[in-house]
Tab-separated table of C-alpha atoms in Angstrom:
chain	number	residue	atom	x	y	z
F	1	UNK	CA	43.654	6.766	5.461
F	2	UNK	CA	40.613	5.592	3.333
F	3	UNK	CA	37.794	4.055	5.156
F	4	UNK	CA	37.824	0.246	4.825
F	5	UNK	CA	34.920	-0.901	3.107
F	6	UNK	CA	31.984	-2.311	5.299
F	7	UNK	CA	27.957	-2.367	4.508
F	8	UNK	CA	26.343	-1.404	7.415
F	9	UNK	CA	22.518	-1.345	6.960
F	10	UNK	CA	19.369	-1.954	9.229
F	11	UNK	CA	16.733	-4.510	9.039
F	12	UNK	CA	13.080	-5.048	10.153
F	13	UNK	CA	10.791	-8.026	11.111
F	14	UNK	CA	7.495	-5.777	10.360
F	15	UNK	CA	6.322	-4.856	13.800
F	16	UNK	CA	3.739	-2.812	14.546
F	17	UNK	CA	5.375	0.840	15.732
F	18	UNK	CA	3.113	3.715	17.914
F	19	UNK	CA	2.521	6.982	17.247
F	20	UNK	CA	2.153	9.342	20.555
F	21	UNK	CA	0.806	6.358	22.293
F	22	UNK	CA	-1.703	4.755	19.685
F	23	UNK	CA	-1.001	1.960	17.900
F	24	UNK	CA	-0.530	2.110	14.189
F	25	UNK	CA	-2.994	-0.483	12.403
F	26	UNK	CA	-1.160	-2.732	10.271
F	27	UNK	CA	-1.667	-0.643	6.540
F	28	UNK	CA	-0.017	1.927	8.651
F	29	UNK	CA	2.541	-0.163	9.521
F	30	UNK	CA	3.187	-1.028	5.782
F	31	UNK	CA	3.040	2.609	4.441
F	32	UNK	CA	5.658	3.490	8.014
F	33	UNK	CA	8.301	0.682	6.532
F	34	UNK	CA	8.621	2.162	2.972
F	35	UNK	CA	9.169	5.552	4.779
F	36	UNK	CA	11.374	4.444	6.986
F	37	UNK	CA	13.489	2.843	3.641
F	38	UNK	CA	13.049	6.334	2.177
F	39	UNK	CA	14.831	7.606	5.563
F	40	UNK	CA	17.733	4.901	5.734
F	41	UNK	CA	18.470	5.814	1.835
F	42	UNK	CA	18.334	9.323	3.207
F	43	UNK	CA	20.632	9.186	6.057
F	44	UNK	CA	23.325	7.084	3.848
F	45	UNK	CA	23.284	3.795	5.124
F	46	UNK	CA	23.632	0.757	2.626
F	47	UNK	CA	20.973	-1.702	2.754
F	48	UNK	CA	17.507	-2.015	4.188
F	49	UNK	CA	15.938	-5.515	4.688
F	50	UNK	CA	12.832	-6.972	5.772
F	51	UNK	CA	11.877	-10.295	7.443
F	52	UNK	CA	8.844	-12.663	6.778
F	53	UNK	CA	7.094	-14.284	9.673
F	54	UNK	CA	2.989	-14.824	9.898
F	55	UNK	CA	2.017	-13.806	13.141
F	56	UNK	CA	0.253	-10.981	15.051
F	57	UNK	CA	1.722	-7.667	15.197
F	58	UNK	CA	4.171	-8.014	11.864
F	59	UNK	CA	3.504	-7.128	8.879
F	60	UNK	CA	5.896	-8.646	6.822
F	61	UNK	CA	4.233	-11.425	5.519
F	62	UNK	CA	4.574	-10.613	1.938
F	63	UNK	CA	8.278	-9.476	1.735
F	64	UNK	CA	8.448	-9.014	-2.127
F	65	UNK	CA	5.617	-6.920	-2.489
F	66	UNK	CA	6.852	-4.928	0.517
F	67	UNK	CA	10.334	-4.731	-0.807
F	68	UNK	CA	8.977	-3.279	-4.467
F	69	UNK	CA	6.772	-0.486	-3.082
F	70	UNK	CA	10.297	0.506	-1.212
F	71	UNK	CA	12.078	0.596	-4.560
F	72	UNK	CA	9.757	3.180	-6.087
F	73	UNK	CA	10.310	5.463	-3.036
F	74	UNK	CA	14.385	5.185	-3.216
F	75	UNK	CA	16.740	5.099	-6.112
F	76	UNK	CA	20.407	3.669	-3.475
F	77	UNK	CA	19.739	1.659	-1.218
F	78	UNK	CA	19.988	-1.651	-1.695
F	79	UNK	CA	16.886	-3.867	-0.726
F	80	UNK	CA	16.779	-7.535	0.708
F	81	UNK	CA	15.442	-10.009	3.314
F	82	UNK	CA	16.353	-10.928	6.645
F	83	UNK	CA	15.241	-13.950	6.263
F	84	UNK	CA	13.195	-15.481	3.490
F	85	UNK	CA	11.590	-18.425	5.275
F	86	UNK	CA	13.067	-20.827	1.980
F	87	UNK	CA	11.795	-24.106	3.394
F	88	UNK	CA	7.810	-22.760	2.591
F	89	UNK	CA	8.528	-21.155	0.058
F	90	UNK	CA	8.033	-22.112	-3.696
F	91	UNK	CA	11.417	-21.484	-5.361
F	92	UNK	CA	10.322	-21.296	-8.740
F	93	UNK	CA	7.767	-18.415	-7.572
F	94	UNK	CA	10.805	-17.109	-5.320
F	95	UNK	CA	13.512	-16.838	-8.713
F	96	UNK	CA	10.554	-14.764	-10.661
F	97	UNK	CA	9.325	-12.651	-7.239
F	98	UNK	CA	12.779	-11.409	-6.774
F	99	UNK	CA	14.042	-11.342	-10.806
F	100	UNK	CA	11.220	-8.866	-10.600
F	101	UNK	CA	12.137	-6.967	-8.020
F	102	UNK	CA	15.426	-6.593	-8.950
F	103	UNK	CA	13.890	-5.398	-12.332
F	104	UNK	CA	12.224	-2.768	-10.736
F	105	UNK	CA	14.717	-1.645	-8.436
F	106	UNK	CA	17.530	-1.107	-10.940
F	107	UNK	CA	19.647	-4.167	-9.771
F	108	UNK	CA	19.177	-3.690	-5.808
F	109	UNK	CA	17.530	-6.926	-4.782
F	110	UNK	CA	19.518	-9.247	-2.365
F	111	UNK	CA	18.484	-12.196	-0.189
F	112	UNK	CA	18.881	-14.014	2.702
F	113	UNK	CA	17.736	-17.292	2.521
F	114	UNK	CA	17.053	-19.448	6.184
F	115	UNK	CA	15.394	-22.206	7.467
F	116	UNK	CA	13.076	-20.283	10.283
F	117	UNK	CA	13.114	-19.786	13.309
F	118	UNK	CA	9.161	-18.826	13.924
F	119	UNK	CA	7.550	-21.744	12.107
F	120	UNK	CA	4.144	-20.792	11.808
F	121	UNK	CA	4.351	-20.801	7.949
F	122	UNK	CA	4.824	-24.703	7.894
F	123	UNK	CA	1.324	-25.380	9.195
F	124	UNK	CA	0.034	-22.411	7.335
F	125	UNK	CA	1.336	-23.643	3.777
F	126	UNK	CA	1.037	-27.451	4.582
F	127	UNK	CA	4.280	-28.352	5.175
F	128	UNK	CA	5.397	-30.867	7.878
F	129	UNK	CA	7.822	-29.519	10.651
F	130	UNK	CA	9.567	-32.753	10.866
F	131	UNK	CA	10.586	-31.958	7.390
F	132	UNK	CA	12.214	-29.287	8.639
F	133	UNK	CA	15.960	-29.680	7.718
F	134	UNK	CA	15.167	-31.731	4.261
F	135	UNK	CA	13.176	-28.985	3.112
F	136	UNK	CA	15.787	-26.083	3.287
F	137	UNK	CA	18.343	-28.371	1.711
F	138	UNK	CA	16.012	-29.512	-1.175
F	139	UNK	CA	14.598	-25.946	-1.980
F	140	UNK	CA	18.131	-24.269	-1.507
F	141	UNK	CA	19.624	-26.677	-3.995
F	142	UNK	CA	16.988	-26.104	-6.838
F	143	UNK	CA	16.987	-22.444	-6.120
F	144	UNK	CA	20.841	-22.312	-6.790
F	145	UNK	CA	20.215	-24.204	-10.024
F	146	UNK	CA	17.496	-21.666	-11.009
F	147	UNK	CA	19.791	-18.628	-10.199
F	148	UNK	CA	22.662	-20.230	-11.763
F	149	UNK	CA	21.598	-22.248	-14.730
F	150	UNK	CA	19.586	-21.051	-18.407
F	151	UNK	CA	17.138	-24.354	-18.199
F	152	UNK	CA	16.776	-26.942	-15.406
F	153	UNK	CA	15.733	-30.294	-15.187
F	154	UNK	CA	15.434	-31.336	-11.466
F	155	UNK	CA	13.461	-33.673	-9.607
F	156	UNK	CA	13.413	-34.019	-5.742
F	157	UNK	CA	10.188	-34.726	-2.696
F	158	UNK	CA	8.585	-31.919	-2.100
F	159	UNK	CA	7.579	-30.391	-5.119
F	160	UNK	CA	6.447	-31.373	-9.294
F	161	UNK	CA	9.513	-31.703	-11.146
F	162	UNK	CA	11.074	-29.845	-13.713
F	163	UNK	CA	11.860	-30.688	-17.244
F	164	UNK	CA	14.039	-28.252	-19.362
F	165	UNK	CA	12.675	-25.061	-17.537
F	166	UNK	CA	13.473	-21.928	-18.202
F	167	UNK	CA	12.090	-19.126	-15.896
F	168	UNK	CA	11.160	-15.276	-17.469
F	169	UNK	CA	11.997	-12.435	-16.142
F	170	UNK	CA	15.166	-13.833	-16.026
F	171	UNK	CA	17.507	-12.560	-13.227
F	172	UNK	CA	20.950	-10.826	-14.425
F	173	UNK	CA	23.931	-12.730	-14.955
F	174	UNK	CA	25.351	-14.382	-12.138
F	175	UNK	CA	21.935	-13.846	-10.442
F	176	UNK	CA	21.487	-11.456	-7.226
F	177	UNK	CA	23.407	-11.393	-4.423
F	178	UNK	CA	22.525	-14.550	-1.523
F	179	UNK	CA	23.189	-15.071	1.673
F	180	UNK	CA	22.681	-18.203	3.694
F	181	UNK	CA	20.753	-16.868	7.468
F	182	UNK	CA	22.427	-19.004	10.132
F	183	UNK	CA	22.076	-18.867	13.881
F	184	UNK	CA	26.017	-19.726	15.475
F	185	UNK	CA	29.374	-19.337	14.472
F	186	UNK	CA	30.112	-17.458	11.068
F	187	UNK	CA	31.077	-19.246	8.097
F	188	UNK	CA	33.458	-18.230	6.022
F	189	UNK	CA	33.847	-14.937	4.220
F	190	UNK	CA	31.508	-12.834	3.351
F	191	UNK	CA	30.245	-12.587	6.658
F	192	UNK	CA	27.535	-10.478	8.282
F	193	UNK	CA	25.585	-9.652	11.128
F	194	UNK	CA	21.942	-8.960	12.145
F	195	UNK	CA	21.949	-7.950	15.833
F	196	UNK	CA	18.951	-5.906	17.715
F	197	UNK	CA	18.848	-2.500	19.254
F	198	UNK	CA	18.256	0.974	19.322
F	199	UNK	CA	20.367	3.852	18.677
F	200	UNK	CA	19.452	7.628	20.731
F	201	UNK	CA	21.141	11.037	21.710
F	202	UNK	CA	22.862	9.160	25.000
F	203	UNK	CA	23.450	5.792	26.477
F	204	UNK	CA	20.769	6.593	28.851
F	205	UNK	CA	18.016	7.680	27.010
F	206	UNK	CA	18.691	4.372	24.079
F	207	UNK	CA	19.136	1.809	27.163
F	208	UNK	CA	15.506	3.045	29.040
F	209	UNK	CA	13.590	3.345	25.604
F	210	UNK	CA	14.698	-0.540	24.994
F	211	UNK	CA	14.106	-2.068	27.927
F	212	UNK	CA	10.541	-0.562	28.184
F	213	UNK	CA	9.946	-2.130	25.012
F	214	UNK	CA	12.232	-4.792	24.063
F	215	UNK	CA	11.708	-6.476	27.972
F	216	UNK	CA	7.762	-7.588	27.646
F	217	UNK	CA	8.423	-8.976	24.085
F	218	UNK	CA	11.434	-11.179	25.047
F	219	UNK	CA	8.987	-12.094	28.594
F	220	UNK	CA	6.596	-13.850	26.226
F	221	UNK	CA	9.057	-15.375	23.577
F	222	UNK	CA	10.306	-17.211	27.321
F	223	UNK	CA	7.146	-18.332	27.350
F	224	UNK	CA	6.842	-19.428	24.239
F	225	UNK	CA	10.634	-20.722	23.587
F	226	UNK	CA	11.826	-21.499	26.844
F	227	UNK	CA	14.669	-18.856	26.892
F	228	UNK	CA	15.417	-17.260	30.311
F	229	UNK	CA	13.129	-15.154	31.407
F	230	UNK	CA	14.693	-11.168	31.056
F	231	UNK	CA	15.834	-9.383	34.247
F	232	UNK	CA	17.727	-6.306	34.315
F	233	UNK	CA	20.793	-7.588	34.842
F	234	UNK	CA	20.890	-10.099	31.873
F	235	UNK	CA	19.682	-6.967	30.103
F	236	UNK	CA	22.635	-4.530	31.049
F	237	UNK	CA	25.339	-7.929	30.807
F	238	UNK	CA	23.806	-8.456	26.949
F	239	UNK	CA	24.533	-4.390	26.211
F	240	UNK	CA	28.347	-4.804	27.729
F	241	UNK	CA	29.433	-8.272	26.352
F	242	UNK	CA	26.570	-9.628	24.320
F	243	UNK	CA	24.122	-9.157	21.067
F	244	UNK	CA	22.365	-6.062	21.879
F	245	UNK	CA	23.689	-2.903	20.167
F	246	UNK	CA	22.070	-0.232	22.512
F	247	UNK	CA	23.331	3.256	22.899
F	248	UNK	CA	24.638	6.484	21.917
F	249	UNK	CA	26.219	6.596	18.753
F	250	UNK	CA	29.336	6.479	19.731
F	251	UNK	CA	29.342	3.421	22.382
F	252	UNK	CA	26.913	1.347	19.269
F	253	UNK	CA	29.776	3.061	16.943
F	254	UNK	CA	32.255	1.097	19.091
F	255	UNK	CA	30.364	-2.068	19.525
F	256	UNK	CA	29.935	-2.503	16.264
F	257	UNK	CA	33.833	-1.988	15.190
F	258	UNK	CA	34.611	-4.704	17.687
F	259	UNK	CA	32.342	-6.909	16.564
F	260	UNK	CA	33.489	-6.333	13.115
F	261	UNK	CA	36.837	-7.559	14.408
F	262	UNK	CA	36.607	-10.045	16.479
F	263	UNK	CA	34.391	-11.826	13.638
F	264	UNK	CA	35.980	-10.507	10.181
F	265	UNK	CA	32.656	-8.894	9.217
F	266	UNK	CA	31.471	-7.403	6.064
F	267	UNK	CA	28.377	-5.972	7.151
F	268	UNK	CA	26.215	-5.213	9.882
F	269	UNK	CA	22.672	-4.838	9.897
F	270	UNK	CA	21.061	-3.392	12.831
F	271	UNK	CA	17.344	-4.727	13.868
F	272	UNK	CA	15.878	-1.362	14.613
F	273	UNK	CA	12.074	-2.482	15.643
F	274	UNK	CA	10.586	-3.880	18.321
F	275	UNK	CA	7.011	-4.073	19.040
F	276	UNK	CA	5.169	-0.859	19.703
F	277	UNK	CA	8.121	0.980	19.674
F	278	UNK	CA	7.261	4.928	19.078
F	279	UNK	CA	7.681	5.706	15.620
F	280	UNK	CA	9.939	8.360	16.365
F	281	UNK	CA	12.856	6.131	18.163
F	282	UNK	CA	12.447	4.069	15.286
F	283	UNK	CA	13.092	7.198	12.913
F	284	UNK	CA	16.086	8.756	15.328
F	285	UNK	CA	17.844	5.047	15.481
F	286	UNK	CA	17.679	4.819	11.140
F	287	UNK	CA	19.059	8.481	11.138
F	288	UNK	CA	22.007	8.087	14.056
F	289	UNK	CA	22.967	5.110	12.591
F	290	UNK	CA	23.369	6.204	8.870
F	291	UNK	CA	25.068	9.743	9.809
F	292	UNK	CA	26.757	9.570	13.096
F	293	UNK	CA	27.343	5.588	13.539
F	294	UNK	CA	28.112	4.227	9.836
F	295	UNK	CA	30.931	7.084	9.570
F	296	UNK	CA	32.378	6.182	13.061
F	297	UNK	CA	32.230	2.799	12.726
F	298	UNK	CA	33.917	2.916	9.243
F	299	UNK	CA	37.124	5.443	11.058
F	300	UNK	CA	37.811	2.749	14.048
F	301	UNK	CA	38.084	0.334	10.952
F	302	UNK	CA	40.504	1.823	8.873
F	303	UNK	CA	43.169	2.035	11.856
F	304	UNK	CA	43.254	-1.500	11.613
F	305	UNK	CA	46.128	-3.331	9.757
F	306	UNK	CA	45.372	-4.904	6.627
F	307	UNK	CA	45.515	-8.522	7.298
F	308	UNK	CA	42.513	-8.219	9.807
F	309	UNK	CA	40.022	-5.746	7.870
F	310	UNK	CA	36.774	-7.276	7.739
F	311	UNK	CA	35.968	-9.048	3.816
F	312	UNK	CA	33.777	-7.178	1.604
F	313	UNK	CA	30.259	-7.859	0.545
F	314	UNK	CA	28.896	-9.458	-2.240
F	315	UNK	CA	27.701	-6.365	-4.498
């Protein structure tokens, strides 16, 4: 039986990695995440994606130019966001940032497009956080019009108007592939999934390597957020039943397919950094998943009947 078809890809927010115990300053940082794209092209996985967020210890604060030194180290893999913070962001300068990119990437640009959830770029760019919701809906509007339309006219709050624009270099026809970056239930088809974790050798080895890491960042985001404050039993209940995708390859392999499922996925894209994670768990988790995991994953789907195959995604 053919394999059903299903992206499965991984995704990072930036974070600094360590390298036999030192940490990596953040140009290292940079020059590890178009490597580590090289690597996920390498080990066959479909799309590699990178967030944008303006604190300490991430480095993805300017996603395009991140995303375009990736494309002149791969020729496959397709390369996208996860998310583009679009309520700070300028989408006329967005449209021509990623027309670009997809120019120089031979027609592999995607986005995800989201409201934020860390909102430091709204005091850093000006914007007011009680604007938070009209924002998103203004700027996703006129970037739909951009992406869609030859010239546009627009007016709205929180930007100059436009009067028969037309923007150069102009994205291809039909314009690149977006997604809309929500935080509950899915919406409907296509659907997919970012969810956190790390893939090793065994369960054992992937489920201590997390916690050692994953356990003090999610201790200060409690702080921060107010979200429960990790134990190791809320740990080990996320890895049976919840979002965490920790493990060998076969029991994330698993996971994953279920997911898939349950949800009617069309992708899956695995958050594969957390910070100060060693370098090399990072590397083993891009390589597992691509040539153990994505194969696996891609067999438990094609035993399932038609009607409930997951959708596919927008190419």
């Amino acid at each position: 039986m053919s394999a059903t078809p299903f992206d499965i890809g991984v995704n990072s927010f930036g974070e600094v990695a360590t390298d036999d115990g030192r940490v990596l300053d953040d140009a290292e940082t940079v020059r590890l995440l178009v490597e580590e794209a090289a690597l996920a092209e390498a080990s066959g996985l479909d799309v590699f994606s990178v967030g944008e967020h303006y604190r300490a210890g991430h480095v993805d604060s300017a996603t395009p130019v991140l995303l375009a030194a990736m494309a002149t180290a791969t020729e496959r893999i397709r390369l996208g966001t996860s998310v583009t913070v679009l309520s700070t962001n300028d989408p006329v300068r967005l449209y021509q940032e990623f027309s670009t990119l997809d120019a120089v990437s031979g027609g592999r640009a995607q986005l995800v497009l989201g409201r934020a959830s860390a909102t430091e770029s709204f005091p850093l760019f000006g914007y007011d956080i009680a604007d938070y919701e009209q924002l998103f809906e203004e700027k996703l509007e006129l970037f739909m019009r951009l992406r869609r339309e030859e010239t546009v006219t627009w007016s709205g709050a929180f930007r100059a108007p436009l009067t028969e624009q037309r923007l150069t270099p102009r994205m291809r026809s039909g314009g690149i592939p977006t997604w809309i970056g929500v935080g509950g239930s899915p919406h409907p088809q296509p659907v997919g999934q970012h969810s956190l974790g790390l893939v090793a050798d065994t369960d054992e080895e992937a489920v201590e390597t997390w916690w050692r890491y994953w356990q003090p960042v999610v201790t200060a985001l409690a702080e921060e957020r107010g979200f429960y404050a990790p134990t190791r039993a809320r740990y080990e209940a996320e890895l049976a039943d919840g979002a965490l995708y920790v493990g060998s390859p076969e029991t994330v392999a698993r996971k994953i397919a279920r997911t898939a499922r349950d949800l009617h996925l069309s992708r899956f894209d695995l958050k594969y950094d957390v910070m100060r994670l060693p370098r090399q768990a990072r590397a083993r988790t891009i390589e597992l998943l691509g040539r153990e995991v994505a194969p696996r994953v891609r067999e438990l789907l094609s035993d399932e009947p038609a009607g409930v195959r997951p959708g596919t995604a927008p190419r």
